XYZ file of N, CA and C in Angstrom:
819
model
N 10.795 -18.700 -14.913
C 9.541 -19.582 -15.092
C 8.981 -18.940 -13.429
N 7.158 -19.088 -13.718
C 6.194 -18.431 -13.026
C 6.426 -19.971 -11.833
N 6.318 -19.296 -10.971
C 5.669 -20.765 -9.742
C 4.564 -21.891 -10.555
N 4.952 -22.570 -10.256
C 3.708 -23.669 -10.933
C 3.523 -23.768 -11.989
N 4.367 -22.979 -12.361
C 4.517 -23.257 -14.091
C 3.845 -24.823 -15.025
N 5.157 -25.683 -14.537
C 5.190 -27.020 -15.319
C 4.546 -27.747 -14.501
N 3.254 -27.696 -13.735
C 2.428 -28.231 -12.238
C 0.885 -28.582 -14.128
N 0.755 -28.241 -14.793
C -0.530 -29.287 -16.013
C 1.031 -29.816 -16.622
N 1.575 -29.462 -16.998
C 2.490 -30.962 -17.687
C 2.124 -32.049 -17.073
N 2.503 -31.746 -15.721
C 2.568 -32.864 -14.380
C 1.637 -33.945 -14.319
N 0.323 -32.662 -14.541
C -0.644 -33.394 -14.599
C -1.255 -34.743 -15.884
N -0.476 -33.672 -16.689
C -1.239 -33.949 -18.327
C -1.260 -35.808 -18.428
N -0.529 -36.318 -18.161
C -0.877 -38.552 -18.252
C -1.794 -39.067 -17.831
N -2.157 -37.760 -16.224
C -3.233 -38.669 -15.950
C -5.069 -38.156 -16.591
N -4.758 -36.610 -16.870
C -5.671 -36.692 -17.619
C -6.053 -37.534 -18.824
N -5.223 -38.007 -19.478
C -5.453 -39.045 -20.799
C -5.699 -40.352 -20.582
N -5.457 -40.486 -19.152
C -5.953 -41.963 -18.554
C -7.755 -42.062 -17.880
N -7.561 -41.341 -17.648
C -9.030 -40.675 -16.778
C -10.410 -40.772 -18.128
N -10.006 -40.496 -19.407
C -10.165 -41.146 -20.616
C -11.131 -42.081 -20.352
N -10.728 -43.112 -19.769
C -10.642 -44.592 -19.993
C -10.663 -44.890 -19.298
N -10.520 -44.205 -18.004
C -11.082 -45.266 -17.139
C -11.790 -45.678 -16.175
N -12.293 -46.542 -15.568
C -14.308 -46.378 -15.271
C -13.894 -47.190 -13.551
N -14.848 -46.283 -12.641
C -14.608 -47.101 -11.654
C -13.241 -47.164 -10.540
N -13.009 -48.772 -10.369
C -11.699 -49.244 -9.386
C -10.792 -48.477 -10.530
N -10.356 -48.541 -11.047
C -9.294 -47.538 -12.274
C -9.626 -46.252 -12.698
N -10.839 -45.647 -12.446
C -10.249 -44.025 -11.876
C -10.519 -43.763 -10.439
N -10.363 -44.274 -9.586
C -10.211 -44.074 -7.916
C -8.524 -44.457 -7.968
N -8.353 -45.822 -8.597
C -6.873 -45.929 -8.533
C -6.480 -44.682 -8.932
N -6.669 -44.127 -10.233
C -6.148 -42.635 -11.023
C -5.913 -41.724 -10.069
N -6.886 -41.964 -8.956
C -7.085 -40.642 -8.440
C -6.014 -40.724 -6.938
N -5.717 -42.003 -6.410
C -4.734 -42.605 -5.726
C -3.085 -41.359 -5.955
N -3.085 -42.078 -7.174
C -1.877 -41.934 -8.126
C -1.538 -40.432 -8.348
N -2.249 -39.670 -8.743
C -2.152 -39.177 -9.239
C -1.987 -37.682 -7.787
N -2.829 -37.784 -6.335
C -2.917 -36.841 -5.278
C -1.303 -37.297 -4.776
N -0.714 -38.869 -4.790
C 0.684 -38.966 -5.085
C 1.694 -38.560 -5.791
N 1.493 -38.699 -6.747
C 2.919 -37.994 -7.628
C 3.949 -36.927 -7.603
N 4.997 -36.659 -7.544
C 5.830 -35.522 -7.498
C 5.594 -34.727 -8.765
N 5.349 -33.459 -8.324
C 4.994 -31.811 -9.122
C 3.356 -32.137 -9.454
N 2.909 -33.136 -9.050
C 1.537 -32.704 -9.432
C 0.734 -32.156 -8.016
N 0.329 -30.767 -8.369
C -0.058 -29.887 -7.482
C -1.732 -29.114 -7.863
N -1.883 -29.557 -9.146
C -2.984 -29.170 -9.244
C -4.425 -29.768 -9.983
N -5.265 -29.963 -9.674
C -6.310 -30.893 -9.559
C -7.540 -30.639 -10.520
N -7.835 -29.436 -10.727
C -9.145 -29.331 -11.401
C -9.499 -29.853 -12.676
N -8.588 -29.934 -13.581
C -8.558 -30.665 -14.343
C -9.020 -32.216 -14.662
N -8.300 -32.445 -13.134
C -8.877 -33.795 -13.241
C -10.399 -33.869 -12.481
N -10.965 -33.110 -11.949
C -11.409 -33.396 -11.045
C -12.855 -33.071 -12.511
N -12.993 -32.238 -13.311
C -13.780 -32.166 -14.204
C -13.892 -33.539 -15.285
N -13.339 -34.175 -14.882
C -13.129 -35.575 -15.969
C -14.567 -36.401 -15.709
N -15.672 -36.534 -16.891
C -16.476 -37.073 -17.028
C -16.166 -38.725 -15.521
N -15.532 -39.162 -16.064
C -15.024 -40.812 -15.614
C -14.539 -40.415 -13.492
N -14.488 -39.488 -13.457
C -13.923 -39.154 -11.976
C -15.269 -38.360 -11.340
N -16.709 -37.431 -11.802
C -16.925 -36.962 -11.239
C -18.796 -38.464 -11.168
N -18.167 -39.085 -11.979
C -19.187 -40.705 -11.511
C -18.501 -40.938 -10.374
N -17.869 -41.141 -9.887
C -17.154 -41.924 -8.622
C -17.917 -41.377 -7.602
N -18.932 -39.983 -7.632
C -19.991 -39.360 -6.678
C -20.844 -40.484 -6.518
N -21.043 -40.878 -7.838
C -22.622 -42.007 -7.838
C -22.553 -43.056 -7.845
N -20.997 -43.291 -6.842
C -21.395 -45.121 -6.412
C -20.420 -45.343 -5.112
N -21.297 -45.641 -4.317
C -21.100 -45.798 -2.788
C -19.477 -46.071 -2.242
N -18.958 -46.848 -3.150
C -17.604 -47.681 -2.958
C -16.753 -46.774 -3.584
N -16.881 -45.976 -4.182
C -15.694 -45.269 -4.452
C -15.963 -43.617 -4.281
N -17.166 -43.586 -3.532
C -17.034 -42.183 -3.737
C -16.367 -41.050 -2.974
N -15.601 -41.946 -1.902
C -14.759 -41.039 -1.213
C -13.409 -40.626 -1.906
N -13.417 -41.154 -3.117
C -11.905 -41.275 -3.414
C -12.141 -39.629 -3.933
N -13.286 -39.699 -5.202
C -13.990 -38.488 -5.102
C -13.769 -36.809 -4.164
N -13.993 -37.705 -3.015
C -13.847 -36.592 -1.957
C -12.307 -36.428 -1.526
N -11.527 -37.375 -2.255
C -10.616 -36.868 -1.784
C -10.139 -35.957 -3.046
N -9.803 -36.447 -3.539
C -9.716 -35.026 -4.393
C -9.882 -34.194 -4.698
N -11.221 -33.577 -4.202
C -11.472 -32.551 -3.824
C -10.584 -31.844 -2.507
N -10.312 -32.834 -1.529
C -9.442 -32.227 -0.744
C -8.343 -32.231 -1.123
N -7.519 -32.791 -1.996
C -6.142 -32.249 -2.318
C -6.424 -30.525 -3.110
N -7.503 -30.722 -3.968
C -8.011 -29.366 -4.886
C -8.060 -28.270 -4.406
N -9.487 -28.076 -2.874
C -9.213 -27.143 -2.096
C -9.421 -27.164 -1.037
N -8.555 -27.504 0.075
C -8.685 -28.153 1.592
C -7.144 -27.746 1.719
N -7.169 -28.533 3.605
C -5.987 -28.344 3.816
C -5.837 -29.672 4.249
N -4.449 -29.756 5.139
C -4.248 -30.829 6.196
C -4.994 -30.340 7.409
N -5.609 -29.485 8.236
C -6.755 -29.742 8.079
C -7.910 -29.974 8.856
N -8.636 -29.981 7.304
C -9.610 -31.092 6.867
C -9.389 -31.884 6.679
N -8.165 -32.615 6.362
C -8.016 -34.266 6.010
C -8.015 -34.567 8.087
N -7.494 -33.910 8.920
C -7.663 -34.384 10.180
C -9.555 -34.522 9.965
N -9.755 -33.654 10.370
C -11.528 -33.846 10.433
C -12.107 -34.950 9.891
N -12.221 -34.543 8.893
C -13.183 -35.769 8.245
C -12.084 -36.812 7.463
N -11.108 -37.309 7.657
C -10.445 -38.582 7.522
C -11.310 -39.881 8.201
N -11.857 -39.628 8.338
C -12.919 -41.102 8.768
C -13.819 -41.503 7.476
N -14.038 -39.915 6.988
C -14.656 -40.595 5.533
C -13.975 -40.385 4.586
N -12.769 -40.562 4.285
C -11.986 -40.736 3.254
C -10.798 -41.774 3.180
N -10.363 -42.630 1.805
C -9.834 -43.314 2.111
C -7.903 -42.613 2.819
N -6.956 -43.457 3.225
C -5.834 -43.432 4.256
C -4.989 -42.934 3.360
N -4.001 -41.935 3.876
C -3.010 -41.388 3.079
C -1.936 -41.844 3.200
N -0.826 -42.331 1.744
C 0.343 -42.458 2.472
C 1.226 -41.560 2.719
N 2.555 -41.844 3.123
C 3.637 -40.406 3.578
C 3.967 -39.322 2.172
N 3.715 -39.149 1.083
C 4.298 -38.836 0.226
C 2.230 -37.678 -0.480
N 0.888 -38.528 0.379
C -0.025 -37.512 0.042
C 0.229 -36.729 1.442
N 0.756 -37.300 2.391
C 0.556 -35.891 3.391
C 1.673 -34.785 3.020
N 2.638 -35.530 2.857
C 3.337 -34.568 2.469
C 3.255 -33.510 1.567
N 2.434 -33.819 0.358
C 1.590 -32.900 -0.430
C 0.948 -31.918 -0.399
N 0.021 -32.787 1.007
C -1.343 -32.237 1.249
C -0.321 -30.658 1.976
N 0.460 -31.034 3.095
C 1.047 -30.245 4.029
C 1.775 -28.769 3.331
N 2.461 -29.655 1.810
C 2.777 -28.206 1.264
C 1.554 -27.375 0.501
N 0.005 -27.741 0.212
C -0.900 -26.997 -0.603
C -1.676 -26.948 1.041
N -1.223 -26.811 2.043
C -1.631 -25.775 2.933
C -0.465 -24.790 3.673
N 0.085 -24.871 3.467
C 1.120 -23.983 3.356
C 0.781 -22.778 2.497
N 0.435 -23.270 0.944
C -0.005 -22.398 0.094
C -1.680 -21.423 0.617
N -2.323 -22.519 0.789
C -3.842 -21.691 1.965
C -2.855 -20.636 2.644
N -2.461 -21.210 3.821
C -2.027 -20.250 4.993
C -1.610 -18.963 4.376
N -0.461 -19.527 3.172
C 0.307 -17.821 2.821
C -0.970 -16.386 1.797
N -2.171 -17.381 1.253
C -2.667 -16.187 1.139
C -3.317 -15.514 1.841
N -3.389 -16.233 2.958
C -4.708 -15.095 4.349
C -3.289 -14.154 4.586
N -2.032 -14.257 4.663
C -1.176 -13.757 5.438
C 0.661 -13.553 5.130
N 1.069 -13.075 5.075
C 2.730 -13.347 4.774
C 3.426 -13.727 5.517
N 3.849 -13.109 6.704
C 4.851 -13.914 7.714
C 3.899 -15.045 8.589
N 4.261 -15.966 9.267
C 3.951 -17.793 8.924
C 4.750 -18.049 9.970
N 4.088 -17.599 11.634
C 5.033 -18.555 12.538
C 4.970 -19.552 12.851
N 6.847 -19.905 13.233
C 6.424 -21.787 13.624
C 5.347 -22.163 14.158
N 5.193 -21.070 15.449
C 4.148 -22.186 16.058
C 3.159 -22.148 15.461
N 2.653 -21.393 14.788
C 1.305 -21.776 13.599
C 1.229 -23.004 12.750
N 2.477 -22.999 12.659
C 2.685 -24.075 11.714
C 2.613 -25.259 12.171
N 3.394 -25.113 12.999
C 3.552 -26.611 13.862
C 2.337 -27.224 14.419
N 1.561 -26.305 14.733
C 0.487 -26.979 15.187
C -0.566 -27.553 13.885
N -0.710 -26.375 12.655
C -2.103 -26.984 11.480
C -1.179 -28.056 11.049
N -0.066 -28.025 10.922
C 1.080 -29.129 10.220
C 0.712 -30.548 10.605
N 0.961 -30.462 12.041
C 1.103 -31.442 13.194
C 2.443 -31.757 13.164
N 2.929 -30.755 12.689
C 4.638 -31.107 12.830
C 5.494 -31.271 14.439
N 6.353 -32.362 14.443
C 6.727 -32.566 15.562
C 8.166 -32.189 16.382
N 8.188 -31.173 15.299
C 9.496 -29.863 15.945
C 9.985 -29.016 14.989
N 10.372 -28.366 15.345
C 10.800 -27.106 13.941
C 11.600 -27.917 13.010
N 12.540 -28.795 13.210
C 13.625 -29.456 12.297
C 13.106 -29.815 11.616
N 11.926 -30.614 11.096
C 10.998 -31.018 10.176
C 10.224 -30.487 9.902
N 9.616 -29.378 10.477
C 9.032 -28.169 9.152
C 10.044 -27.121 8.544
N 11.279 -27.004 9.179
C 12.094 -26.456 8.454
C 12.350 -27.530 7.225
N 12.805 -27.875 7.184
C 12.588 -29.936 5.730
C 11.377 -30.064 5.363
N 9.948 -29.689 5.638
C 8.925 -29.628 4.702
C 8.741 -28.576 4.040
N 9.511 -27.501 4.483
C 9.195 -25.715 4.195
C 10.463 -26.094 2.820
N 11.710 -26.396 2.785
C 12.730 -26.312 2.414
C 12.509 -27.121 0.668
N 11.445 -28.631 1.269
C 11.662 -29.396 0.075
C 10.473 -28.774 -1.052
N 9.295 -27.588 -0.855
C 8.238 -26.979 -1.121
C 9.024 -26.213 -2.211
N 9.884 -25.246 -1.074
C 10.976 -24.694 -2.367
C 11.234 -24.801 -3.254
N 12.034 -25.847 -3.653
C 13.125 -27.408 -4.339
C 11.569 -27.546 -5.480
N 10.464 -27.661 -4.489
C 9.600 -28.381 -5.994
C 8.520 -26.609 -6.949
N 9.208 -25.752 -5.873
C 8.451 -23.889 -7.083
C 7.146 -24.892 -6.676
N 6.564 -24.339 -5.052
C 5.435 -24.582 -4.750
C 5.374 -23.361 -4.087
N 6.085 -23.017 -3.529
C 6.457 -21.361 -2.903
C 8.360 -20.487 -2.752
N 8.156 -20.119 -2.412
C 9.415 -19.049 -2.223
C 9.201 -18.341 -0.672
N 10.124 -18.033 -0.264
C 10.582 -17.210 0.692
C 11.633 -17.080 1.625
N 11.640 -16.779 2.771
C 12.502 -16.896 3.546
C 12.245 -17.632 5.272
N 13.060 -18.593 5.514
C 13.193 -19.127 7.023
C 13.969 -17.963 7.388
N 13.232 -17.775 8.665
C 14.010 -16.524 9.532
C 13.702 -17.490 11.375
N 15.210 -17.776 11.328
C 15.398 -18.813 12.191
C 15.333 -17.656 13.451
N 16.045 -16.904 13.674
C 15.629 -16.214 14.834
C 14.647 -14.991 15.301
N 13.502 -15.188 14.101
C 12.209 -14.516 15.191
C 11.308 -15.743 15.003
N 12.113 -17.074 14.376
C 10.870 -18.036 14.415
C 9.842 -18.123 13.117
N 10.172 -17.992 12.003
C 9.035 -17.896 10.806
C 9.094 -17.941 9.844
N 8.216 -18.095 9.067
C 8.229 -18.359 7.571
C 8.306 -16.570 7.144
N 8.935 -15.908 6.128
C 8.527 -15.163 5.296
C 7.426 -15.455 4.158
N 6.528 -15.183 3.516
C 6.072 -15.880 2.397
C 6.525 -14.342 1.027
N 7.489 -15.076 -0.107
C 7.270 -14.024 -0.722
C 6.520 -14.368 -2.139
N 6.962 -15.703 -3.165
C 5.721 -16.062 -4.134
C 4.807 -17.339 -3.231
N 3.996 -17.594 -3.759
C 3.486 -18.322 -4.468
C 2.312 -19.330 -5.421
N 2.686 -20.569 -5.626
C 1.441 -20.640 -6.590
C 0.433 -20.836 -6.891
N -0.398 -20.399 -7.305
C -1.890 -20.614 -7.523
C -3.132 -22.331 -7.058
N -3.734 -21.922 -6.130
C -3.832 -23.232 -5.745
C -5.735 -22.880 -6.825
N -6.294 -24.860 -6.592
C -7.941 -24.094 -7.487
C -8.641 -23.834 -6.612
N -9.436 -23.092 -7.146
C -10.923 -22.852 -6.941
C -11.594 -23.017 -6.954
N -12.625 -23.623 -5.617
C -13.101 -24.009 -5.097
C -14.701 -23.755 -5.963
N -16.057 -24.237 -6.305
C -16.691 -23.935 -6.849
C -17.856 -22.857 -5.692
N -18.380 -21.957 -6.502
C -19.010 -21.160 -5.406
C -17.910 -20.291 -4.484
N -16.557 -19.921 -4.943
C -16.040 -19.427 -3.899
C -14.900 -18.525 -4.899
N -15.795 -18.748 -6.202
C -14.983 -17.642 -6.981
C -15.712 -15.611 -6.568
N -16.673 -15.715 -6.087
C -17.055 -14.419 -6.011
C -16.472 -13.647 -4.605
N -16.090 -14.501 -3.611
C -14.963 -13.785 -2.526
C -13.695 -13.955 -3.054
N -13.400 -14.379 -4.302
C -12.196 -13.852 -4.433
C -12.246 -12.693 -5.085
N -13.417 -12.692 -5.774
C -13.202 -10.985 -6.423
C -13.494 -9.966 -5.380
N -14.587 -10.259 -4.407
C -14.717 -9.191 -3.567
C -13.428 -9.168 -2.904
N -12.581 -10.276 -2.294
C -11.186 -9.712 -1.882
C -10.257 -9.220 -2.974
N -10.384 -9.590 -4.232
C -9.849 -8.910 -5.377
C -10.114 -7.228 -5.010
N -11.199 -6.692 -4.600
C -12.175 -5.632 -5.123
C -11.454 -4.885 -3.700
N -11.465 -5.847 -2.741
C -10.896 -4.630 -1.626
C -9.758 -4.463 -1.061
N -8.912 -5.243 -1.836
C -7.334 -5.147 -2.274
C -6.926 -3.992 -2.950
N -7.675 -3.858 -3.801
C -7.798 -2.877 -5.557
C -8.103 -1.223 -4.504
N -9.505 -1.342 -3.825
C -9.369 -0.116 -3.155
C -8.465 0.606 -1.718
N -7.792 -1.022 -1.565
C -6.894 -0.486 -0.451
C -5.830 0.083 -0.920
N -5.522 -0.273 -2.004
C -4.169 -0.172 -2.402
C -4.362 1.076 -3.450
N -5.840 1.418 -3.674
C -6.417 3.207 -4.308
C -5.981 3.918 -3.540
N -6.120 3.878 -1.932
C -6.272 4.513 -1.041
C -4.725 4.651 -0.470
N -4.280 3.553 -0.410
C -2.549 3.634 0.086
C -1.599 4.778 -1.402
N -1.610 4.060 -2.609
C -1.445 5.293 -3.397
C -1.186 6.571 -3.158
N -2.937 7.151 -3.062
C -3.138 7.977 -3.187
C -2.619 9.083 -2.073
N -2.478 8.144 -0.991
C -1.928 8.282 0.197
C -0.742 9.531 0.441
N -0.053 8.376 -0.341
C 1.712 8.343 -0.632
C 1.585 9.173 -1.285
N 0.566 9.714 -2.729
C 0.307 11.243 -3.990
C 0.744 12.271 -2.810
N -0.189 12.445 -1.703
C -0.083 13.628 -0.945
C 0.789 14.080 -0.397
N 1.386 12.680 0.282
C 2.777 12.832 1.811
C 3.967 13.661 0.249
N 4.224 12.926 -0.660
C 5.126 12.778 -1.870
C 4.902 14.894 -2.239
N 3.632 15.060 -2.517
C 3.220 16.522 -2.942
C 3.727 17.726 -1.412
N 2.951 16.639 -0.084
C 3.776 17.489 0.629
C 4.963 18.371 1.362
N 6.404 16.881 0.423
C 7.195 16.749 0.845
C 7.948 17.541 -0.516
N 7.520 17.320 -1.752
C 8.056 18.297 -2.416
C 8.046 19.690 -1.995
N 6.138 20.707 -1.657
C 6.277 21.627 -1.292
C 7.573 22.155 0.250
N 7.171 21.418 0.635
C 8.209 21.652 2.044
C 9.369 21.693 1.608
N 9.751 20.964 0.812
C 11.915 21.379 0.522
C 11.636 22.171 -0.384
N 10.252 22.853 -1.070
C 10.623 23.797 -2.279
C 10.584 25.411 -1.477
N 10.108 25.566 -0.640
C 9.573 26.457 0.670
C 11.211 26.291 1.420
N 11.873 24.878 1.771
C 13.299 25.536 2.274
C 14.129 25.623 1.576
N 14.537 25.776 0.056
C 15.270 25.885 -1.028
C 14.669 27.463 -0.909
N 13.790 27.862 -1.185
C 13.435 29.312 -1.660
C 14.099 30.275 -0.307
N 13.657 29.188 1.423
C 14.350 30.058 1.767
C 15.310 30.158 2.853
N 16.551 29.271 1.785
C 17.731 28.951 1.842
C 18.332 30.210 1.063
N 17.450 29.988 0.096
C 18.569 30.904 -1.509
C 18.120 32.630 -0.667
N 16.944 32.961 -0.359
C 16.872 33.964 0.124
C 17.639 34.950 1.844
N 17.962 33.686 2.247
C 18.825 33.718 3.127
C 20.333 33.595 2.147
N 20.558 32.885 1.590
C 22.066 33.108 0.977
C 22.313 34.190 0.103
N 21.028 35.329 -0.379
C 20.864 36.276 -0.857
C 21.505 37.889 0.370
N 20.677 37.227 1.734
C 20.481 38.435 2.159
C 21.773 38.271 3.186
N 22.708 37.072 3.362
C 24.078 37.118 3.724
C 24.994 37.992 2.893
N 24.850 37.597 1.812
C 25.899 38.361 0.660
C 26.166 39.836 0.736
N 24.146 40.134 0.916
C 24.256 41.657 0.677
C 25.112 41.994 1.994
N 24.836 41.764 2.976
C 25.158 41.915 4.329
C 26.792 41.921 4.607
N 27.428 40.769 3.765
C 28.744 40.939 4.271
C 29.156 42.273 2.956
N 28.348 42.157 1.669
C 28.926 43.471 0.657
C 29.106 44.622 1.433
N 28.188 44.555 2.285
C 27.559 45.822 2.832
C 29.023 46.395 3.307
N 29.352 45.556 4.369
C 30.163 45.344 5.520
C 31.541 45.797 5.230
N 31.773 44.725 3.983
C 32.969 45.177 3.379
C 33.310 46.241 2.578
N 32.567 46.799 2.056
C 32.853 48.019 1.316
C 32.928 49.679 3.253
N 32.377 49.423 3.060
C 32.238 50.078 3.812
C 33.356 50.098 5.506
N 34.120 48.999 5.463
C 35.911 48.877 5.538
C 36.697 49.381 4.441
N 36.272 49.328 3.553
C 37.285 49.832 2.833
C 37.181 51.483 2.380
N 35.628 52.204 2.891
C 35.370 53.944 2.754
C 36.766 53.481 4.268
N 36.156 53.565 5.077
C 36.554 53.808 6.684
C 38.131 53.570 6.989
N 39.377 52.814 6.102
C 40.569 52.366 6.234
C 41.273 53.681 6.513
N 41.130 54.398 4.540
C 41.645 55.761 4.561
C 41.404 56.961 5.413
N 40.346 57.146 5.573
C 39.536 58.080 5.958
C 40.015 58.109 7.158
N 40.349 57.040 7.674
C 40.407 56.694 9.564
C 41.571 57.353 9.940
N 42.960 57.462 8.730
C 44.604 57.100 9.040
C 44.610 58.666 8.791
N 43.949 59.478 7.546
C 43.532 61.031 7.760
C 43.161 61.830 9.172
N 42.503 61.148 9.967
C 42.014 61.751 10.930
C 42.569 61.264 11.894
N 43.886 60.177 11.702
C 44.346 60.455 13.023
C 45.737 61.234 12.851
N 46.174 61.086 11.208
C 47.305 62.431 11.290
C 47.248 63.489 11.346
N 45.902 64.430 11.169
C 45.123 65.395 11.695
C 44.808 65.200 12.907
N 44.686 64.870 13.934
C 45.067 64.808 15.353
C 46.168 64.837 16.148
N 47.409 64.368 15.234
C 48.483 64.356 15.959
C 48.136 66.029 15.390
N 48.358 66.574 14.539
C 48.467 67.881 14.538
C 48.626 68.845 15.317
N 47.127 69.095 15.571
C 46.368 69.818 16.061
C 47.317 69.460 17.663
N 47.661 68.698 17.989
C 47.714 67.899 19.598
C 49.314 68.898 19.107
N 50.214 68.906 18.605
C 51.446 69.622 18.665
C 51.249 71.225 18.960
N 50.194 71.372 17.896
C 49.675 72.957 18.210
C 49.444 73.586 19.093
N 48.761 72.587 19.924
C 48.145 73.103 21.040
C 49.443 72.757 22.404
N 50.549 72.161 21.715
C 51.725 72.324 23.455
C 51.787 73.884 24.003
N 52.113 74.203 24.577
C 52.500 75.584 25.544
C 53.570 75.926 24.844
N 53.529 77.415 24.971
C 54.510 78.194 24.126
C 56.049 77.336 25.001
N 56.005 77.317 26.541
C 56.753 77.169 27.129
C 57.790 75.838 26.681
N 56.689 74.802 26.706
C 56.958 73.319 26.297
C 57.153 73.529 24.892
N 57.232 74.370 23.926
C 57.638 74.419 22.823
C 59.395 74.820 22.413
N 59.345 75.616 23.097
C 60.432 76.409 23.363
C 61.710 74.887 24.003
N 61.406 74.694 25.089
C 62.161 73.813 25.654
C 62.456 72.466 24.618
N 61.341 72.491 23.460
C 61.771 71.254 22.794
C 61.998 71.724 21.803
N 61.886 73.131 21.549
C 63.618 73.528 20.602
C 64.689 73.811 21.005
N 64.966 73.888 22.367
C 66.827 74.412 22.473
C 67.122 72.933 23.290
N 66.308 72.209 23.153
C 66.843 70.607 23.066
C 67.154 70.265 22.140
N 66.646 70.511 20.586
C 66.873 70.249 19.459
C 67.735 70.744 19.378
N 68.286 71.906 19.801
C 68.869 72.718 19.774
C 70.841 72.816 19.817
N 70.890 71.756 21.201
C 71.309 71.168 22.374
C 71.928 69.943 21.257
N 70.989 69.329 21.066
C 71.404 67.446 20.697
C 72.292 68.648 19.465
N 72.205 69.272 18.285
C 72.522 69.872 17.019
C 73.665 70.150 17.379
N 74.899 70.546 18.823
C 75.910 71.309 18.896
C 76.460 69.661 19.074
N 77.635 69.632 18.452
C 79.243 68.794 18.660
C 79.309 68.526 19.941
N 79.520 67.462 20.144
C 79.544 66.274 21.649
C 81.398 67.499 22.221
N 82.375 67.929 21.221
C 83.331 68.742 21.698
C 83.017 69.686 22.111
N 82.161 70.858 21.154
C 81.797 72.027 21.520
C 81.053 71.818 23.181
N 80.153 71.004 23.267
C 79.840 71.194 24.109
C 80.729 70.948 25.393
N 81.884 69.932 25.362
C 82.726 69.421 26.557
C 83.541 70.938 26.621
N 83.848 71.989 25.223
C 84.547 72.980 25.996
C 83.721 73.840 26.638
N 82.772 73.927 25.766
C 81.115 74.867 26.727
C 81.454 74.669 28.615
N 82.131 73.312 28.846
C 81.626 72.932 30.111
C 82.540 73.505 30.569
N 83.549 73.788 30.563
C 84.547 74.353 31.391
C 85.124 75.789 31.566
């Protein structure tokens, strides 16, 4: 379910009562709606004729301003103009602070605790975190409390009512966002194409390197196979040539020694005497 999907249903009873409420009853209705649990959108209630008539009555016009505060403004606006507004109870203050966080989240995704403590007039971090956790359970926003970095990381928020005259600003902001997003996507596409081209070049270079390496290895292996038998034959011929080149006298001594070794030992012994 989307954030804030049930907020309209929570407002429905007050819309029905607003059709018949007049004057003080309409003012009381505004007080009740702004304090009611789960009621966080108010534009439809603002559009009711009985509520709009509050602005024409000096006694009750502050209640119309109160409803506009909850629809469009923040806690800081209440602090600035509270002398012109009806006093708020604790439920109304808590709800207005929840809505103020939603407005801040529309400007930036990371909200430091120091900024939240200041703009929400919170006494300490413990109460600030409790306030944020309550807003998460009420489906007003989603995010992560980062105590190490002392900040609140926004993931999603409900949508607030659009103040009259601010639609053009929202459209301009959306156009700027669209333009920025298009630029980022174009940059990413170019980067992806560049990386793909570099990868293809490296792959082709590696394939060429592997082919060259295989060719060299094959050539070396073939040469070794060819040189092996030839080297042994050359060695044998050289040995024969060396024997043929021996001096004749040395050859004779070698033959005499071989002949003497061929005579039996007994016969050689007899010849000695």
